[in-house]
Amino acid sequence: MNHIKILGPFAQVLPLRGMPLKGSLSDETLEIIPDGGVAVQEGHIIAVDGFERLIKSYPGAVVEESEAVEKNSTLIPGFVDAHTHICFAGNRARDYALRVAGKSYLEIAKAGGGIWDSVTRTREASLTDLTELTVQRANRLLNQGTTTIEIKSGYGLNESNELKMLLAIAQAQASTLADLVSTCLSAHMKPRDFEGSQAEYLDMVLQTLLPVIRRERLSNRVDIFVEESAFDVPGSRNFLRQAKALGFDLTVHADQFSTGGSALAVEMGALSADHLEASTDQEIHLLAQSDTVAVALPGASLGLGMGFTPARRLLDAGACLAIASDWNPGSAPMGDLLTQAAILGAYEKLSLAETLAGLTFRAAKALGLNDRGRIEAGQLADLQAYPTTDYRDIFYNQGTLKPTRVWKKGKQI
């Protein structure tokens, strides 16, 4: 019984165990353990049960001295944010002001804004500065209950600066308890200062950048923005096929403004297709029949003032739906995953069970991870406790109720 500790008692524990990875969920399917606790050993959960039963089962365990706080709290798994761009410098507040005043994307870009503004600022930033900024944002998310964070490159857009971004993410991992999952998004857009075609730019990434990333173990994931304003479907198909042959897992920025990306994601066996605001019944059916996770990004909808991902129809069709923040300096500057998920749930009529699943174990699936997102034996002890005796308050308060305690691999942060 050495090195076992028991957390609790909590008014409610929602383990989310046994819940399916795909399709709709009713709140009646949620298991709620009253006066519950969790036994943790070496960063992993070894048991979840009633608190008193755990005490009897593990008589030599250490009980954390926080009962007065926990007995009025609800415990849920740590969130998994499967899509962020939090490695960046500068901000685009000017873009936001122009956008809400009615300026178009093209007009903003011509005024010096858009993705290229973030590219310029990120290129100018030092490795140390980028690392520190990434740590600050990751720790903000961690304090809000997000224990695993995917982070993309894509604001470097040349070999040296893309490598700088991925190295900053790797170095940031040493200064945060959150798990950081890096993704190479060098195929974000063709940079203005690249003199060749889109195909030649993608070929440069494939031939020059990706082999270095593999050799230096800076990422095992590749993303591409499939869109009329970025990369077309044929070129993206070739890029993804070759990246997959190099051993990378795939994800796709898909169907944000026009369709084509999600069908390609399914065709290529991508782990996820992210955005999907423009998806029609055809794309929804394809995703539902596949193992590709549909990732909704409500922060982008809120930032751009556009419709949400058709989350209700995706779930009803049988898809696996995850919800991520898309925290980035341009279209999704909020970065508050819980607020965004609560708003998406209100507009798309998602049950609380569906929203919880989309923030936890279904989001973990989008990253190819099956060791987190549930409170059950064998899972990482990634947990968060909210100051309420009723889990429904977490979403009812639409992000204003924050966790009072967060644990990463059993360690309170």
Tab-separated table of C-alpha atoms in Angstrom, residues 5 21 34 37 55 83 110 116 123 130 155 173 213-214 225 239 280 293 331 366 386:
chain	number	residue	atom	x	y	z
A	5	LYS	CA	-3.119	8.459	-1.553
A	21	LEU	CA	-16.707	7.125	-27.893
A	34	PRO	CA	-21.955	10.417	-4.064
A	37	GLY	CA	-13.108	9.338	-3.641
A	55	ILE	CA	-10.475	4.003	3.152
A	83	HIS	CA	-6.651	22.223	-30.821
A	110	LYS	CA	-4.516	44.459	-46.874
A	116	TRP	CA	0.766	37.246	-41.675
A	123	ARG	CA	9.423	35.419	-36.385
A	130	LEU	CA	8.175	32.233	-27.296
A	155	TYR	CA	3.258	31.145	-37.409
A	173	GLN	CA	7.025	21.316	-21.365
A	213	ILE	CA	11.202	17.323	-37.045
A	214	ARG	CA	11.198	13.526	-37.044
A	225	PHE	CA	-5.385	24.076	-43.603
A	239	PHE	CA	1.032	16.364	-48.732
A	280	THR	CA	-23.247	19.640	-44.819
A	293	VAL	CA	-13.000	12.682	-34.578
A	331	SER	CA	-9.951	34.269	-34.819
A	366	ALA	CA	-8.654	13.253	-31.191
A	386	TYR	CA	-15.426	22.484	-8.685
